[in-house]
């Protein structure tokens, strides 16, 4: 009796694939990809340091730029009489009137009795201490530690003039730089913190160090 040859392709044929394109039934399961290890605990110090640096920059920015507004040399009446003012230093002074009132007109002289120009401020300044608010209207640079002011107002009612250090123009440039840097560090620290939390939640626990 003669034997029929096997049909073509029967030798070495691969078993049919499993459902949904998976491995054939009975084939060994491929090893699972190892999970990424969790971040170490000290990694969380990085966002903490960024938050501290951001807070330090923001506080420094506001103190350096707005601190001079909280300092005061004197408050003098704007009644047309000459008022001597002793200054803490020889820097320029900002003249402020009560907010909402018409600013008075002022003439200034230095310690030698020479007239000093009263210029309009290059920026808008407002300061409030909880009970009263002031608005800047003039800047004077006496070049010494004393100043004489003669201020008068055409508005009805008593008007006063507050004298204090004028914020430096460069201070606001530094304020802007530190403000942007502080906000950037704060957002960066938050992003790093979120990333570390995600990596910690999805990562595999670390094996304890061998003792």
Short mmCIF file of C-alpha atoms in Angstrom, two decimals:
data_model
loop_
_atom_site.label_atom_id
_atom_site.label_comp_id
_atom_site.label_asym_id
_atom_site.label_seq_id
_atom_site.Cartn_x
_atom_site.Cartn_y
_atom_site.Cartn_z
CA UNK A 1 0.00 0.00 0.00
CA UNK A 2 1.40 3.34 -1.02
CA UNK A 3 1.50 6.28 1.44
CA UNK A 4 0.26 9.70 0.59
CA UNK A 5 2.78 12.51 1.16
CA UNK A 6 1.82 15.03 3.81
CA UNK A 7 0.21 18.21 2.58
CA UNK A 8 2.56 21.11 1.83
CA UNK A 9 3.46 23.26 4.80
CA UNK A 10 2.62 20.66 7.43
CA UNK A 11 6.26 20.30 8.55
CA UNK A 12 7.40 23.08 10.93
CA UNK A 13 4.05 24.85 10.76
CA UNK A 14 3.41 27.42 13.50
CA UNK A 15 0.36 27.00 15.73
CA UNK A 16 -2.43 29.47 15.08
CA UNK A 17 -2.22 32.73 17.01
CA UNK A 18 -4.32 33.30 20.05
CA UNK A 19 -7.35 35.60 20.19
CA UNK A 20 -6.81 39.34 19.53
CA UNK A 21 -3.38 38.67 18.06
CA UNK A 22 -1.97 37.34 21.36
CA UNK A 23 0.49 34.46 21.77
CA UNK A 24 -0.68 31.00 20.72
CA UNK A 25 -2.34 28.89 23.40
CA UNK A 26 0.18 27.02 25.47
CA UNK A 27 3.11 29.30 24.62
CA UNK A 28 5.17 30.70 27.55
CA UNK A 29 4.13 34.12 28.84
CA UNK A 30 6.77 36.81 28.19
CA UNK A 31 8.30 38.26 31.34
CA UNK A 32 6.68 41.46 32.64
CA UNK A 33 8.62 44.67 32.26
CA UNK A 34 10.14 45.60 35.61
CA UNK A 35 8.56 48.61 37.30
CA UNK A 36 10.56 51.74 37.78
CA UNK A 37 11.82 52.17 41.32
CA UNK A 38 10.20 54.79 43.50
CA UNK A 39 12.09 58.05 44.04
CA UNK A 40 14.08 58.18 47.22
CA UNK A 41 12.65 60.23 50.07
CA UNK A 42 15.38 62.85 49.89
CA UNK A 43 14.35 63.69 46.30
CA UNK A 44 11.37 65.54 47.81
CA UNK A 45 13.81 68.02 49.33
CA UNK A 46 14.28 69.57 45.87
CA UNK A 47 10.76 71.09 45.56
CA UNK A 48 10.97 72.14 49.22
CA UNK A 49 14.18 74.05 48.54
CA UNK A 50 12.59 75.65 45.46
CA UNK A 51 9.56 76.76 47.52
CA UNK A 52 11.80 78.29 50.20
CA UNK A 53 13.89 80.10 47.57
CA UNK A 54 10.73 81.39 45.86
CA UNK A 55 9.33 82.73 49.12
CA UNK A 56 12.64 84.38 50.00
CA UNK A 57 12.82 86.10 46.62
CA UNK A 58 9.24 87.38 46.84
CA UNK A 59 9.67 88.75 50.36
CA UNK A 60 12.98 90.38 49.44
CA UNK A 61 11.44 91.92 46.33
CA UNK A 62 8.60 93.58 48.23
CA UNK A 63 10.78 94.73 51.12
CA UNK A 64 13.49 96.23 48.90
CA UNK A 65 11.08 98.00 46.54
CA UNK A 66 8.27 99.04 48.87
CA UNK A 67 10.14 99.31 52.17
CA UNK A 68 11.07 103.00 51.73
CA UNK A 69 7.39 103.92 51.47
CA UNK A 70 6.81 102.73 55.04
CA UNK A 71 9.55 105.02 56.41
CA UNK A 72 8.70 108.56 57.44
CA UNK A 73 10.81 111.59 58.32
CA UNK A 74 8.01 113.97 59.27
CA UNK A 75 4.48 115.15 58.57
CA UNK A 76 4.28 118.93 58.18
CA UNK A 77 1.27 121.22 57.73
CA UNK A 78 0.62 122.82 54.35
CA UNK A 79 -0.33 126.20 55.84
CA UNK A 80 2.25 128.36 54.06
CA UNK A 81 4.74 128.37 56.94
CA UNK A 82 8.34 127.16 56.61
CA UNK A 83 8.90 123.79 58.26
CA UNK A 84 12.33 122.33 59.02
CA UNK A 85 12.65 118.56 58.51
CA UNK A 86 15.53 116.46 59.83
CA UNK A 87 16.27 113.53 57.51
CA UNK A 88 17.71 110.12 58.34
CA UNK A 89 20.03 110.24 55.32
CA UNK A 90 20.91 112.48 52.37
CA UNK A 91 18.88 110.62 49.76
CA UNK A 92 15.94 112.01 47.74
CA UNK A 93 12.62 112.47 49.50
CA UNK A 94 9.10 111.71 48.38
CA UNK A 95 6.40 114.25 49.27
CA UNK A 96 2.95 112.74 49.79
CA UNK A 97 -0.45 114.29 50.38
CA UNK A 98 -3.56 112.62 51.83
CA UNK A 99 -5.10 110.47 49.13
CA UNK A 100 -8.10 112.08 47.49
CA UNK A 101 -7.05 115.64 48.33
CA UNK A 102 -5.60 118.21 45.96
CA UNK A 103 -1.79 118.15 46.40
CA UNK A 104 -0.37 121.38 47.80
CA UNK A 105 2.35 123.42 46.14
CA UNK A 106 5.70 123.24 47.91
CA UNK A 107 9.01 125.11 47.82
CA UNK A 108 12.12 123.52 49.31
CA UNK A 109 15.52 124.74 50.42
CA UNK A 110 18.57 122.75 51.52
CA UNK A 111 20.68 123.13 54.67
CA UNK A 112 22.52 126.11 53.12
CA UNK A 113 19.27 127.89 52.26
CA UNK A 114 19.61 127.24 48.54
CA UNK A 115 16.39 126.45 46.65
CA UNK A 116 15.87 122.82 45.66
CA UNK A 117 13.62 121.72 42.80
CA UNK A 118 10.45 119.81 43.60
CA UNK A 119 9.89 117.45 40.68
CA UNK A 120 6.94 115.27 39.81
CA UNK A 121 7.57 111.57 40.60
CA UNK A 122 8.29 109.27 37.68
CA UNK A 123 5.82 106.68 38.99
CA UNK A 124 2.60 106.61 40.96
CA UNK A 125 3.13 105.95 44.68
CA UNK A 126 0.45 105.20 47.23
CA UNK A 127 0.97 104.19 50.84
CA UNK A 128 -1.50 103.31 53.55
CA UNK A 129 -0.91 102.36 57.17
CA UNK A 130 -4.40 101.13 57.94
CA UNK A 131 -5.75 104.41 59.24
CA UNK A 132 -4.65 106.81 56.50
CA UNK A 133 -3.59 106.69 52.88
CA UNK A 134 -1.11 108.94 51.13
CA UNK A 135 -0.39 109.67 47.49
CA UNK A 136 2.98 110.90 46.18
CA UNK A 137 3.05 114.21 44.32
CA UNK A 138 6.66 115.45 44.47
CA UNK A 139 10.29 114.38 44.78
CA UNK A 140 13.01 116.58 46.25
CA UNK A 141 16.74 115.87 46.61
CA UNK A 142 18.25 118.16 49.25
CA UNK A 143 21.69 116.56 49.12
CA UNK A 144 21.97 116.61 52.91
CA UNK A 145 20.36 115.50 56.14
CA UNK A 146 18.03 118.49 56.54
CA UNK A 147 15.34 120.16 54.46
CA UNK A 148 13.05 123.17 54.80
CA UNK A 149 9.60 122.93 53.22
CA UNK A 150 7.04 125.66 52.65
CA UNK A 151 3.80 124.15 51.41
CA UNK A 152 0.42 125.76 50.85
CA UNK A 153 -2.86 124.44 49.55
CA UNK A 154 -5.72 126.20 47.81
CA UNK A 155 -8.13 123.45 48.81
CA UNK A 156 -10.42 124.10 51.78
CA UNK A 157 -9.50 122.36 55.00
CA UNK A 158 -6.16 121.55 56.58
CA UNK A 159 -3.73 119.65 54.38
CA UNK A 160 -0.57 117.91 55.51
CA UNK A 161 2.53 116.72 53.67
CA UNK A 162 4.26 113.48 54.54
CA UNK A 163 8.03 113.41 53.95
CA UNK A 164 9.88 110.11 53.57
CA UNK A 165 12.54 108.31 51.52
CA UNK A 166 11.83 108.08 47.80
CA UNK A 167 12.02 104.57 46.29
CA UNK A 168 14.99 104.28 43.94
CA UNK A 169 14.23 103.73 40.28
CA UNK A 170 16.56 100.73 40.11
CA UNK A 171 14.74 99.12 43.01
CA UNK A 172 11.68 98.54 40.83
CA UNK A 173 13.77 96.88 38.13
CA UNK A 174 15.18 94.54 40.75
CA UNK A 175 11.68 94.06 42.12
CA UNK A 176 10.44 92.92 38.71
CA UNK A 177 13.34 90.50 38.25
CA UNK A 178 12.98 88.97 41.71
CA UNK A 179 9.20 88.79 41.35
CA UNK A 180 9.40 86.87 38.06
CA UNK A 181 12.15 84.60 39.42
CA UNK A 182 10.20 83.90 42.60
CA UNK A 183 7.00 83.04 40.74
CA UNK A 184 8.95 80.86 38.31
CA UNK A 185 10.64 78.96 41.12
CA UNK A 186 7.29 78.47 42.83
CA UNK A 187 5.65 76.99 39.74
CA UNK A 188 8.77 74.92 39.02
CA UNK A 189 8.76 73.51 42.55
CA UNK A 190 5.08 72.59 42.23
CA UNK A 191 5.71 70.81 38.91
CA UNK A 192 8.63 68.85 40.38
CA UNK A 193 6.52 67.90 43.40
CA UNK A 194 3.67 66.60 41.21
CA UNK A 195 6.13 64.58 39.11
CA UNK A 196 7.72 63.00 42.18
CA UNK A 197 4.31 62.11 43.63
CA UNK A 198 3.30 60.40 40.36
CA UNK A 199 6.60 58.50 40.17
CA UNK A 200 6.29 57.44 43.80
CA UNK A 201 2.70 56.22 43.37
CA UNK A 202 3.47 54.24 40.20
CA UNK A 203 6.94 52.98 41.12
CA UNK A 204 7.99 49.73 42.75
CA UNK A 205 9.10 49.81 46.38
CA UNK A 206 12.83 49.85 46.89
CA UNK A 207 14.46 46.89 48.54
CA UNK A 208 15.85 47.65 51.98
CA UNK A 209 19.60 47.90 52.10
CA UNK A 210 21.29 44.71 53.20
CA UNK A 211 22.48 44.97 56.80
#
